[in-house]
């Protein structure tokens, strides 16, 4: 399947706002520069290479209700891309569409996976500060990219997303 | 009531539920359109999700309908099995000090409404000819105001800020903005992203009072992560020797911003001709206690700060929509348990009306999901009686017609949307907002 056909599967508006930021996860290169404004061109990992079965990475999502969903994405796809492409049922996931303006794509990783992903840029840390149920192995799904080393990884959707907590108990009391 | 954030998504997952949204303005999205700063377009991406929800076959939008005057809550209760109040906080907390009504003093809500094109605020015409602006409050709204006052024109002119605001800001003589809080650095209400934006704002330099940070480096060690990282950034900005690059930026900067702590407004002082604000008198506080619950206690000292623009950013406030509905005027919310309005079967609330006017989009979204789930639970348990059919909008639109009210449907909003985008293209902006209800209705009806 060519890159062009893959493009057609997406809601064009979502395409325009999906960030092109990728973390050091995949290549070990230095972290990408800070996000400046919307209108980032979408970096689209649509090469024919990624569409071959061998180019896909399997990941397991454990939903809030404990249900395990096994799915896959292409190398270079972010975990947010996977949730969107595979239409996983996680209400409210990825509200800002991968532009580091919210924490709704928060996922909890396994320790080994978290450790191997390496450096997290300030802008992601800033958003993680606002995430419900933040853990030591939390990441934003829009910033974590699939690579071979993530094959078979299990990620958990934080239960905290549906806490009956009041706004002021999350540690932030800011306005929209 | 304004667009109920995301609670609709949960509703429409069920085949048996239809949702109608009533909104006073001809345009949807509430604070996402009128509150989020123009230079934060990514925060507005949620509009895409809202749009998908609104376009769902079992969801209908009725704009230009004022609940309370065009149709009563009681009439809605008769027409629908459940009514969800999601109309947010359109009032603001007043400082309650002499001089608050002088020219040159504005509520942040109005200032933000002005640069974001809220029809009611289009005639604000703030005077930006002074050198110093003082903002009371240190939440994200206060930082948005500071940032809009100090951003280079190059940056602002590419956003959806209204053209009249842009034109006025281009002539602005404001060079210094102080953001004032009653308590200390460790009680600041804003979040780190917004502080980082100020620190990185081109052509500006920070100006803080080192003494305000006494004891903070020690105290920061034991606090939760979000507070810790934010405080560390403040400490670094206020006290650290800057890098060479940062020093160069600071020495060339033409604009100044700073936090001032331990200060509460006590009076806005007028100019000699008494026509406008010329200074603000601030009481000096000390802190009692520590952490989030610390309180500000006046010391008896005061300090006068000359300034020509005073923006009070000390909180929005919900207003009651109907005298028959319960309303807690102390907290300015509708009393509720998990979104179920107290003593009022079939009425729910979500968003800021439910919990008070704080929280980012994610917080409010979850808040709305909780209300939706409570409502669905009640449907399933029988606590909400859905056994007999109700007319829904068929019971409301005839009333509106009789009263000469013509709702704006979502497809009409899309005409307004397209017109705004079209006008924006001509200006090199994502959109050029229509600024009056009349103009919006005119485009909606063509």
Coordinates of C-alpha atoms in Angstrom, one line a residue:
Chain A
X1 CA 0.0 0.0 0.0
X2 CA 1.5 3.4 -1.0
X3 CA 1.9 6.4 1.2
X4 CA -0.9 8.1 -0.7
X5 CA -3.5 5.5 0.2
X6 CA -2.4 5.6 3.8
X7 CA -3.0 9.4 3.8
X8 CA -6.6 8.9 2.7
X9 CA -7.5 7.0 5.8
X10 CA -7.1 10.1 8.0
X11 CA -9.4 12.9 8.8
X12 CA -7.7 15.8 7.0
X13 CA -8.2 18.2 9.8
X14 CA -6.6 15.8 12.2
X15 CA -3.7 15.5 9.8
X16 CA -3.1 19.2 9.9
X17 CA -2.7 19.3 13.6
X18 CA -0.9 16.1 14.4
X19 CA 2.5 17.2 15.6
X20 CA 5.6 16.4 13.7
X21 CA 7.6 16.2 16.9
X22 CA 9.1 12.9 17.6
X23 CA 11.1 12.0 20.6
X24 CA 14.5 10.5 20.8
X25 CA 12.8 7.1 21.2
X26 CA 13.3 5.8 17.7
X27 CA 16.7 7.0 16.7
X28 CA 18.5 8.0 19.8
X29 CA 19.1 11.4 18.1
X30 CA 19.0 14.6 20.1
X31 CA 15.5 15.8 21.1
X32 CA 13.6 17.8 18.6
X33 CA 13.4 21.6 19.1
X34 CA 10.5 23.1 21.1
X35 CA 7.1 23.4 19.6
X36 CA 6.5 27.0 18.4
X37 CA 3.1 27.3 16.7
X38 CA 0.4 25.4 15.0
X39 CA 0.9 24.9 11.3
X40 CA 3.7 22.4 11.8
X41 CA 3.8 20.4 8.7
X42 CA 2.8 16.9 9.5
X43 CA 5.7 14.5 9.4
X44 CA 4.2 11.5 7.9
X45 CA 5.9 8.2 8.1
X46 CA 4.1 7.0 5.1
X47 CA 6.9 5.3 3.2
X48 CA 6.0 2.1 1.6
X49 CA 8.5 0.4 3.9
X50 CA 6.4 1.0 6.9
X51 CA 3.3 -0.6 5.4
X52 CA 4.8 -4.0 5.0
X53 CA 3.8 -6.5 7.8
X54 CA 7.3 -6.6 9.0
X55 CA 7.3 -2.8 9.5
X56 CA 4.5 -3.0 12.1
X57 CA 5.0 -3.0 15.8
X58 CA 2.5 -4.8 18.1
X59 CA 1.5 -3.0 21.3
X60 CA -1.0 -3.9 24.0
X61 CA -3.2 -1.3 25.6
X62 CA -4.8 -1.9 29.0
X63 CA -7.9 0.2 29.1
X64 CA -9.3 1.8 32.3
X65 CA -11.6 -1.1 32.9
X66 CA -8.7 -3.6 32.7
X67 CA -9.6 -4.7 29.2
X68 CA -6.5 -5.6 27.1
X69 CA -6.5 -4.5 23.5
X70 CA -3.8 -5.9 21.2
X71 CA -3.1 -3.7 18.2
X72 CA -0.3 -2.5 16.0
X73 CA 1.1 0.5 14.3
X74 CA 3.9 1.4 11.8
X75 CA 7.4 2.2 13.0
X76 CA 7.5 5.9 13.6
X77 CA 3.8 6.2 14.5
X78 CA 3.2 7.7 17.9
X79 CA 1.0 5.9 20.4
X80 CA -1.6 8.7 19.8
X81 CA -1.5 7.8 16.0
X82 CA -2.2 4.2 17.0
X83 CA -5.2 5.1 19.2
X84 CA -6.6 7.2 16.4
X85 CA -5.9 4.9 13.5
X86 CA -7.2 1.8 15.3
X87 CA -10.2 3.8 16.7
X88 CA -9.5 2.5 20.2
X89 CA -12.3 3.4 22.6
X90 CA -10.6 5.9 25.0
X91 CA -12.9 8.9 25.4
X92 CA -11.2 12.2 25.3
X93 CA -7.9 10.8 24.3
X94 CA -5.6 13.2 22.4
X95 CA -7.8 16.3 22.7
X96 CA -5.2 18.7 21.4
X97 CA -4.3 16.3 18.6
X98 CA -0.6 15.9 19.5
X99 CA 0.4 19.5 19.9
X100 CA 1.6 19.3 23.6
X101 CA -1.3 21.5 24.8
X102 CA -3.0 19.0 27.1
X103 CA -2.3 15.7 28.9
X104 CA -5.2 13.6 27.7
X105 CA -2.9 11.1 25.8
X106 CA -1.2 10.2 29.1
X107 CA -0.1 6.6 29.2
X108 CA 1.7 4.5 31.8
X109 CA 4.6 2.5 30.4
X110 CA 6.5 -0.5 31.7
X111 CA 9.7 0.5 33.5
X112 CA 12.1 -1.1 30.9
X113 CA 10.3 0.6 28.0
X114 CA 10.2 4.0 29.8
X115 CA 13.9 3.8 30.6
X116 CA 14.9 3.0 27.1
X117 CA 13.0 5.9 25.6
X118 CA 15.4 8.3 27.2
X119 CA 15.2 12.1 27.5
X120 CA 11.9 13.9 27.8
X121 CA 11.7 17.6 26.6
X122 CA 10.5 20.3 29.0
X123 CA 7.4 20.9 27.0
X124 CA 6.2 17.3 27.5
X125 CA 7.2 17.4 31.2
X126 CA 5.2 20.6 31.6
X127 CA 2.1 18.8 30.3
X128 CA 2.7 15.7 32.3
X129 CA 2.7 17.9 35.4
X130 CA -1.1 18.3 34.7
X131 CA -1.9 14.7 34.1
X132 CA -4.2 12.7 36.4
X133 CA -2.5 9.8 38.1
X134 CA 1.0 10.7 37.1
X135 CA 3.5 7.9 37.7
X136 CA 7.3 7.5 37.5
X137 CA 6.8 5.8 34.1
X138 CA 4.3 8.1 32.6
X139 CA 4.6 9.6 29.1
X140 CA 2.4 11.4 26.7
X141 CA 1.3 9.1 23.9
X142 CA 1.8 11.7 21.2
X143 CA 5.5 11.9 22.0
X144 CA 6.3 8.2 22.1
X145 CA 7.1 6.6 18.8
X146 CA 6.9 3.0 17.8
X147 CA 10.2 1.3 17.1
X148 CA 11.3 -2.4 17.0
X149 CA 12.3 -2.1 20.6
X150 CA 8.7 -1.4 21.6
X151 CA 7.5 -4.7 20.0
X152 CA 5.1 -6.3 22.4
X153 CA 5.1 -3.5 24.9
X154 CA 2.1 -3.0 27.2
X155 CA 0.8 0.5 27.9
X156 CA -1.8 1.4 30.5
X157 CA -4.4 4.0 30.1
X158 CA -4.4 5.7 33.5
X159 CA -7.5 5.0 35.6
X160 CA -7.1 8.5 37.1
X161 CA -8.6 10.0 33.9
X162 CA -12.0 9.2 35.4
X163 CA -11.4 10.1 39.0
X164 CA -14.3 11.9 40.7
X165 CA -11.7 14.4 41.8
X166 CA -12.5 18.1 41.9
X167 CA -10.6 20.4 39.7
X168 CA -8.4 21.8 42.5
X169 CA -7.1 18.5 43.6
X170 CA -5.1 17.9 40.5
X171 CA -2.5 20.3 41.6
X172 CA -3.3 22.9 39.0
X173 CA -5.9 25.7 39.5
X174 CA -5.5 27.5 36.2
X175 CA -8.1 28.7 33.8
X176 CA -8.5 27.4 30.3
Chain B
X1 CA -26.3 27.1 27.7
X2 CA -23.0 26.8 26.0
X3 CA -21.7 23.7 24.3
X4 CA -21.4 21.0 26.9
X5 CA -17.8 20.3 26.3
X6 CA -17.4 16.6 25.8
X7 CA -20.3 15.1 27.7
X8 CA -22.1 14.7 24.5
X9 CA -19.7 12.0 23.3
X10 CA -20.7 9.7 26.0
X11 CA -24.4 10.3 25.4
X12 CA -24.3 9.6 21.7
X13 CA -22.5 6.3 22.2
X14 CA -25.9 5.0 23.1
X15 CA -28.5 4.5 20.3
X16 CA -31.4 5.7 22.4
X17 CA -30.1 9.2 23.3
X18 CA -30.6 12.4 21.4
X19 CA -28.9 15.6 22.5
X20 CA -29.9 19.2 21.8
X21 CA -27.5 22.1 22.6
X22 CA -28.9 25.5 23.3
X23 CA -26.4 28.4 23.1
X24 CA -27.1 32.1 23.6
X25 CA -24.7 33.3 20.9
X26 CA -25.0 32.3 17.2
X27 CA -21.6 30.7 17.5
X28 CA -20.6 27.6 19.6
X29 CA -17.6 26.6 21.6
X30 CA -17.7 29.1 24.5
X31 CA -14.3 29.8 26.1
X32 CA -12.5 27.7 23.5
X33 CA -13.4 30.4 21.1
X34 CA -13.5 33.4 23.4
X35 CA -11.2 32.5 26.3
X36 CA -8.2 30.6 24.9
X37 CA -5.5 33.0 23.9
X38 CA -5.1 33.7 20.2
X39 CA -1.5 32.5 20.3
X40 CA -2.6 29.1 21.7
X41 CA -4.2 27.7 18.6
X42 CA -3.3 24.1 19.4
X43 CA -5.4 24.3 22.6
X44 CA -8.4 25.0 20.2
X45 CA -7.9 21.7 18.4
X46 CA -10.6 20.3 20.6
X47 CA -13.0 22.2 18.3
X48 CA -12.5 19.3 15.8
X49 CA -13.8 16.8 18.3
X50 CA -16.7 19.1 19.3
X51 CA -17.6 19.5 15.6
X52 CA -17.7 15.8 15.0
X53 CA -20.0 15.5 18.0
X54 CA -22.2 18.3 16.8
X55 CA -22.5 16.7 13.3
X56 CA -23.7 13.5 14.8
X57 CA -27.2 12.6 13.6
X58 CA -28.6 12.6 17.1
X59 CA -27.1 15.9 18.1
X60 CA -28.5 19.3 17.2
X61 CA -27.2 22.8 17.9
X62 CA -29.6 25.7 18.5
X63 CA -27.6 28.9 18.7
X64 CA -29.0 32.4 19.2
X65 CA -31.3 31.1 21.9
X66 CA -31.1 32.7 25.3
X67 CA -32.2 30.2 28.0
X68 CA -33.9 32.3 30.7
X69 CA -35.4 34.9 28.3
X70 CA -36.3 33.1 25.0
X71 CA -37.2 29.9 26.7
X72 CA -37.3 29.0 30.4
X73 CA -35.6 26.1 32.1
X74 CA -39.0 24.9 33.2
X75 CA -40.1 24.7 29.5
X76 CA -36.9 22.8 28.7
X77 CA -37.7 20.4 31.6
X78 CA -41.1 19.8 30.1
X79 CA -39.7 19.1 26.7
X80 CA -36.7 16.9 27.6
X81 CA -36.1 14.0 29.9
X82 CA -32.9 15.7 31.2
X83 CA -31.5 19.2 31.1
X84 CA -27.7 19.7 31.6
X85 CA -26.6 23.2 32.6
X86 CA -23.2 23.8 31.1
X87 CA -23.2 27.6 30.7
X88 CA -20.0 28.3 32.5
X89 CA -19.0 31.5 34.3
X90 CA -19.8 34.8 32.5
X91 CA -19.4 37.1 35.5
X92 CA -16.2 38.0 37.3
X93 CA -15.1 38.6 40.8
X94 CA -14.7 42.2 41.6
X95 CA -11.7 43.5 43.6
X96 CA -14.1 45.5 45.8
X97 CA -11.8 48.5 46.1
X98 CA -12.3 52.2 45.6
X99 CA -11.4 53.4 42.1
X100 CA -12.3 50.1 40.6
X101 CA -14.6 51.8 38.2
X102 CA -12.1 54.4 37.0
X103 CA -11.2 54.5 33.3
X104 CA -8.2 52.4 32.8
X105 CA -9.4 49.5 35.0
X106 CA -10.7 46.4 33.4
X107 CA -11.7 42.9 34.4
X108 CA -9.5 40.4 32.7
X109 CA -12.6 38.6 31.4
X110 CA -13.5 41.8 29.5
X111 CA -10.0 42.4 28.2
X112 CA -9.7 38.8 27.0
X113 CA -13.2 39.0 25.5
X114 CA -12.1 42.2 23.7
X115 CA -9.1 40.7 22.0
X116 CA -10.9 37.4 21.3
X117 CA -13.9 39.0 19.7
X118 CA -16.7 38.5 22.2
X119 CA -19.5 40.7 20.9
X120 CA -20.3 42.2 24.3
X121 CA -16.7 43.4 24.7
X122 CA -16.1 44.8 21.2
X123 CA -16.4 48.5 22.4
X124 CA -13.9 48.1 25.3
X125 CA -11.2 50.2 23.6
X126 CA -8.7 50.0 26.4
X127 CA -6.2 52.8 26.7
X128 CA -2.7 51.4 26.1
X129 CA -0.8 54.7 26.1
X130 CA 0.8 54.3 29.6
X131 CA 4.1 52.7 30.3
X132 CA 3.2 50.3 33.0
X133 CA 0.3 47.9 33.3
X134 CA -0.5 46.1 36.5
X135 CA -2.4 42.8 36.5
X136 CA -3.9 41.6 39.7
X137 CA -4.0 37.8 39.9
X138 CA -1.4 35.2 38.8
X139 CA -3.4 32.5 37.1
X140 CA -3.1 31.5 33.5
X141 CA -5.6 34.2 32.4
X142 CA -3.3 36.8 34.0
X143 CA -0.4 35.4 32.1
X144 CA -2.3 35.4 28.8
X145 CA -3.1 39.1 29.3
X146 CA 0.6 39.9 30.0
X147 CA 1.7 37.9 27.0
X148 CA -0.7 39.6 24.6
X149 CA 0.3 43.0 26.0
X150 CA 4.0 42.2 25.4
X151 CA 4.1 39.9 22.4
X152 CA 5.9 41.2 19.3
X153 CA 3.4 42.2 16.5
X154 CA 5.1 39.7 14.2
X155 CA 3.8 36.9 16.4
X156 CA 0.3 38.4 17.1
X157 CA -0.6 39.3 13.5
X158 CA -0.5 35.6 12.5
X159 CA -3.1 34.6 15.1
X160 CA -6.9 34.9 15.2
X161 CA -6.7 38.0 17.5
X162 CA -9.3 40.5 16.3
X163 CA -8.0 43.2 13.9
X164 CA -9.2 46.1 16.1
X165 CA -7.2 44.6 19.0
X166 CA -4.2 44.1 16.8
X167 CA -4.4 47.7 15.6
X168 CA -4.6 49.1 19.1
X169 CA -1.8 46.8 20.4
X170 CA 0.4 48.0 17.5
X171 CA 0.1 51.6 18.9
X172 CA 0.6 50.4 22.5
X173 CA 3.1 52.3 24.6
X174 CA 3.0 49.7 27.4
X175 CA 6.6 48.6 28.1
X176 CA 6.3 47.0 31.6
X177 CA 3.8 44.6 32.9
X178 CA 3.6 43.5 36.6
X179 CA 1.6 40.5 37.5
X180 CA 0.7 40.8 41.2
X181 CA -0.4 38.1 43.7
X182 CA -1.5 38.2 47.3
X183 CA 0.7 35.3 48.4
X184 CA 4.2 34.0 47.5
X185 CA 5.9 32.2 44.7
X186 CA 4.9 28.8 46.0
X187 CA 1.2 29.7 45.8
X188 CA 1.2 31.1 42.3
X189 CA -1.9 29.8 40.4
X190 CA -0.6 29.6 36.9
X191 CA 1.0 26.6 35.2
X192 CA 4.5 26.1 34.1
X193 CA 3.9 26.2 30.3
X194 CA 2.6 29.7 30.6
X195 CA 5.6 30.9 32.8
X196 CA 8.0 29.3 30.3
X197 CA 6.3 31.2 27.5
X198 CA 6.9 34.5 29.4
X199 CA 10.5 33.6 30.0
X200 CA 11.0 32.8 26.3
X201 CA 9.0 35.8 25.0
X202 CA 11.2 37.6 22.4
X203 CA 12.3 41.1 23.2
X204 CA 11.4 40.9 26.9
X205 CA 13.3 40.5 30.1
X206 CA 12.1 39.4 33.5
X207 CA 12.3 41.7 36.5
X208 CA 11.6 40.1 39.9
X209 CA 12.3 41.0 43.5
X210 CA 14.9 38.6 44.9
X211 CA 13.6 39.1 48.4
X212 CA 10.3 37.5 47.4
X213 CA 12.2 34.2 47.0
X214 CA 13.7 34.1 50.5
X215 CA 13.5 30.5 51.8
X216 CA 11.9 29.2 48.6
X217 CA 14.9 27.1 47.5
X218 CA 14.7 25.1 50.7
X219 CA 10.9 24.8 50.8
X220 CA 10.7 23.5 47.2
X221 CA 12.5 20.2 48.0
X222 CA 9.5 18.5 49.6
X223 CA 6.6 19.5 47.3
X224 CA 4.7 17.5 44.6
X225 CA 6.2 17.5 41.1
X226 CA 4.1 20.1 39.4
X227 CA 4.6 22.7 42.1
X228 CA 8.3 21.8 42.3
X229 CA 9.1 22.2 38.6
X230 CA 7.1 25.5 38.5
X231 CA 8.9 26.9 41.5
X232 CA 12.3 25.8 40.2
X233 CA 11.6 27.7 37.0
X234 CA 10.6 30.8 38.9
X235 CA 13.7 30.6 41.1
X236 CA 15.9 30.1 38.0
X237 CA 14.4 33.1 36.3
X238 CA 14.5 35.3 39.3
X239 CA 17.8 34.4 40.9
X240 CA 20.2 32.5 38.6
X241 CA 23.0 34.2 36.7
X242 CA 21.8 34.1 33.1
X243 CA 23.6 32.3 30.3
X244 CA 25.5 34.5 27.9
X245 CA 22.7 34.1 25.3
X246 CA 20.0 35.0 27.9
X247 CA 22.0 38.0 29.1
X248 CA 22.3 39.3 25.6
X249 CA 18.5 38.9 25.1
X250 CA 17.9 40.7 28.4
X251 CA 20.2 43.6 27.6
X252 CA 18.5 44.2 24.2
X253 CA 14.9 43.7 25.4
X254 CA 12.6 46.7 25.0
X255 CA 9.9 45.3 27.3
X256 CA 9.8 44.1 30.9
X257 CA 7.6 41.7 32.8
X258 CA 7.7 40.5 36.4
X259 CA 5.8 38.8 39.2
X260 CA 5.2 40.8 42.3
X261 CA 4.3 38.8 45.4
X262 CA 2.7 39.5 48.8
X263 CA 0.6 42.3 47.5
X264 CA -3.2 42.9 47.5
X265 CA -5.0 45.8 45.9
X266 CA -6.6 48.3 48.3
X267 CA -7.3 51.3 46.0
X268 CA -7.0 52.4 42.5
X269 CA -5.7 56.0 42.7
X270 CA -6.9 58.5 40.1
X271 CA -5.0 61.0 38.0
X272 CA -5.1 64.7 39.2
X273 CA -8.1 65.4 37.0
X274 CA -9.8 62.3 38.5
X275 CA -10.7 61.0 35.1
X276 CA -8.6 57.9 35.1
X277 CA -6.4 55.5 36.9
X278 CA -2.9 56.7 37.6
X279 CA -1.6 54.3 40.2
X280 CA -2.6 51.3 42.3
X281 CA -2.2 51.1 46.1
X282 CA -1.1 47.7 47.2
X283 CA -1.2 46.3 50.8
X284 CA 2.0 44.4 51.7
X285 CA 1.3 40.9 53.0
X286 CA 3.1 38.3 54.9
X287 CA 2.4 34.6 54.6
X288 CA 0.9 32.6 57.4
X289 CA 1.3 28.8 57.0
X290 CA 2.9 27.2 54.0
X291 CA 2.0 25.3 50.8
X292 CA -1.3 25.6 48.9
X293 CA -3.3 26.5 52.0
X294 CA -1.1 29.4 53.1
X295 CA -2.9 32.7 53.7
X296 CA -2.0 36.3 53.1
X297 CA -2.0 38.5 56.2
X298 CA -1.7 42.3 55.8
X299 CA 1.3 43.8 57.6
X300 CA -0.2 47.3 57.6
X301 CA 2.3 48.6 55.1
X302 CA 1.2 49.8 51.7
X303 CA 3.0 50.5 48.4
X304 CA 1.8 52.7 45.5
X305 CA 2.7 51.6 41.9
X306 CA 2.2 54.2 39.2
X307 CA 0.4 52.6 36.2
X308 CA -2.2 53.5 33.6
X309 CA -3.8 50.1 33.0
X310 CA -5.1 47.9 35.7
X311 CA -6.5 44.5 34.8
X312 CA -8.1 42.5 37.6
X313 CA -7.7 38.8 36.9
X314 CA -8.9 37.3 40.2
X315 CA -11.5 34.8 38.9
X316 CA -14.6 34.3 36.8
X317 CA -17.9 33.8 38.4
X318 CA -21.0 31.8 37.4
X319 CA -24.4 33.6 37.5
X320 CA -27.8 32.0 38.3
X321 CA -29.8 31.4 35.1
X322 CA -33.2 30.9 36.7
X323 CA -34.5 31.8 40.2
X324 CA -36.3 28.5 40.5
X325 CA -33.0 26.5 40.3
X326 CA -30.7 26.1 43.3
X327 CA -27.7 28.4 43.3
X328 CA -24.9 28.7 45.8
X329 CA -24.0 32.4 45.7
X330 CA -21.1 32.0 48.1
X331 CA -19.3 29.5 45.8
X332 CA -21.1 30.8 42.7
X333 CA -21.9 27.3 41.5
X334 CA -25.1 25.2 41.1
X335 CA -25.2 22.9 44.1
X336 CA -24.8 19.4 42.9
X337 CA -23.6 15.9 43.7
X338 CA -21.5 14.4 40.9
X339 CA -23.3 16.7 38.5
X340 CA -26.8 15.9 39.7
X341 CA -28.3 19.3 40.7
X342 CA -29.5 19.1 44.3
X343 CA -33.3 18.8 44.9
X344 CA -34.0 19.0 41.2
X345 CA -34.7 15.7 39.4
X346 CA -33.8 15.6 35.8
X347 CA -31.4 18.6 35.9
X348 CA -27.6 18.2 35.8
X349 CA -24.7 20.5 35.5
X350 CA -21.2 20.2 34.1
X351 CA -18.1 22.3 33.6
X352 CA -17.3 25.5 35.6
X353 CA -20.9 25.9 36.7
X354 CA -20.5 22.6 38.5
X355 CA -17.1 22.9 40.1
X356 CA -16.2 26.6 40.0
X357 CA -14.1 28.5 37.3
X358 CA -10.8 26.7 37.5
X359 CA -9.2 23.9 35.5
X360 CA -7.7 23.4 32.1
X361 CA -9.6 21.9 29.1
X362 CA -8.7 18.4 30.2
X363 CA -10.1 18.9 33.7
X364 CA -13.3 20.3 32.5
X365 CA -13.6 17.6 29.9
X366 CA -13.4 14.9 32.5
X367 CA -15.8 16.8 34.7
X368 CA -18.3 16.7 31.8
X369 CA -17.7 13.0 31.2
X370 CA -18.5 12.4 34.9
X371 CA -21.8 14.3 34.6
X372 CA -22.7 12.3 31.4
X373 CA -22.0 9.0 33.3
X374 CA -24.2 10.1 36.2
X375 CA -27.0 10.9 33.8
X376 CA -26.6 7.6 32.0
X377 CA -26.5 5.7 35.3
X378 CA -29.7 7.4 36.3
X379 CA -31.4 6.5 33.0
X380 CA -30.4 2.8 33.6
X381 CA -31.4 2.8 37.2
X382 CA -34.7 4.5 36.7
X383 CA -33.7 7.5 38.9
X384 CA -34.2 9.5 35.7
X385 CA -37.7 8.7 34.4
X386 CA -37.5 8.1 30.6
X387 CA -40.6 5.9 30.4
X388 CA -42.8 8.3 28.6
X389 CA -41.9 10.1 25.4
X390 CA -41.0 13.7 25.5
X391 CA -41.2 16.1 22.5
X392 CA -37.6 17.4 22.7
X393 CA -37.0 20.2 20.3
X394 CA -40.5 19.8 18.9
X395 CA -41.7 21.2 22.2
X396 CA -39.3 24.1 22.0
X397 CA -39.1 25.4 18.5
X398 CA -42.8 26.4 18.3
X399 CA -42.3 28.4 21.4
X400 CA -39.3 30.1 20.0
X401 CA -41.1 30.8 16.7
X402 CA -44.0 32.4 18.6
X403 CA -41.5 34.6 20.4
X404 CA -39.7 35.7 17.2
X405 CA -36.5 33.8 18.0
X406 CA -34.9 32.1 15.1
X407 CA -32.2 29.5 16.1
X408 CA -28.9 29.2 14.3
X409 CA -28.2 25.6 13.4
X410 CA -24.8 24.0 13.2
X411 CA -24.8 24.3 9.4
X412 CA -25.5 28.0 9.8
X413 CA -22.5 28.3 12.1
X414 CA -20.5 26.6 9.4
X415 CA -21.3 29.5 7.1
X416 CA -20.1 31.9 9.7
X417 CA -17.0 29.7 10.2
X418 CA -16.3 29.7 6.4
X419 CA -16.7 33.4 6.2
X420 CA -14.3 34.0 9.1
X421 CA -11.7 31.7 7.5
X422 CA -12.1 33.4 4.2
X423 CA -11.6 36.9 5.7
X424 CA -8.7 35.5 7.7
X425 CA -6.9 34.3 4.5
X426 CA -7.0 37.9 3.2
X427 CA -5.3 39.0 6.5
X428 CA -2.8 36.2 6.8
X429 CA -4.6 34.9 9.8
X430 CA -6.4 31.6 10.6
X431 CA -9.6 33.5 10.7
X432 CA -11.0 37.0 11.1
X433 CA -13.8 36.8 13.6
X434 CA -17.2 38.4 13.0
X435 CA -17.5 40.8 15.9
X436 CA -21.2 41.5 16.3
X437 CA -24.2 39.2 16.7
X438 CA -26.0 41.1 13.9
X439 CA -23.1 40.3 11.5
X440 CA -23.1 36.7 12.6
X441 CA -26.8 36.4 12.1
X442 CA -26.6 38.1 8.7
X443 CA -24.0 35.6 7.5
X444 CA -25.9 32.7 9.1
X445 CA -29.1 33.6 7.2
X446 CA -27.7 34.0 3.7

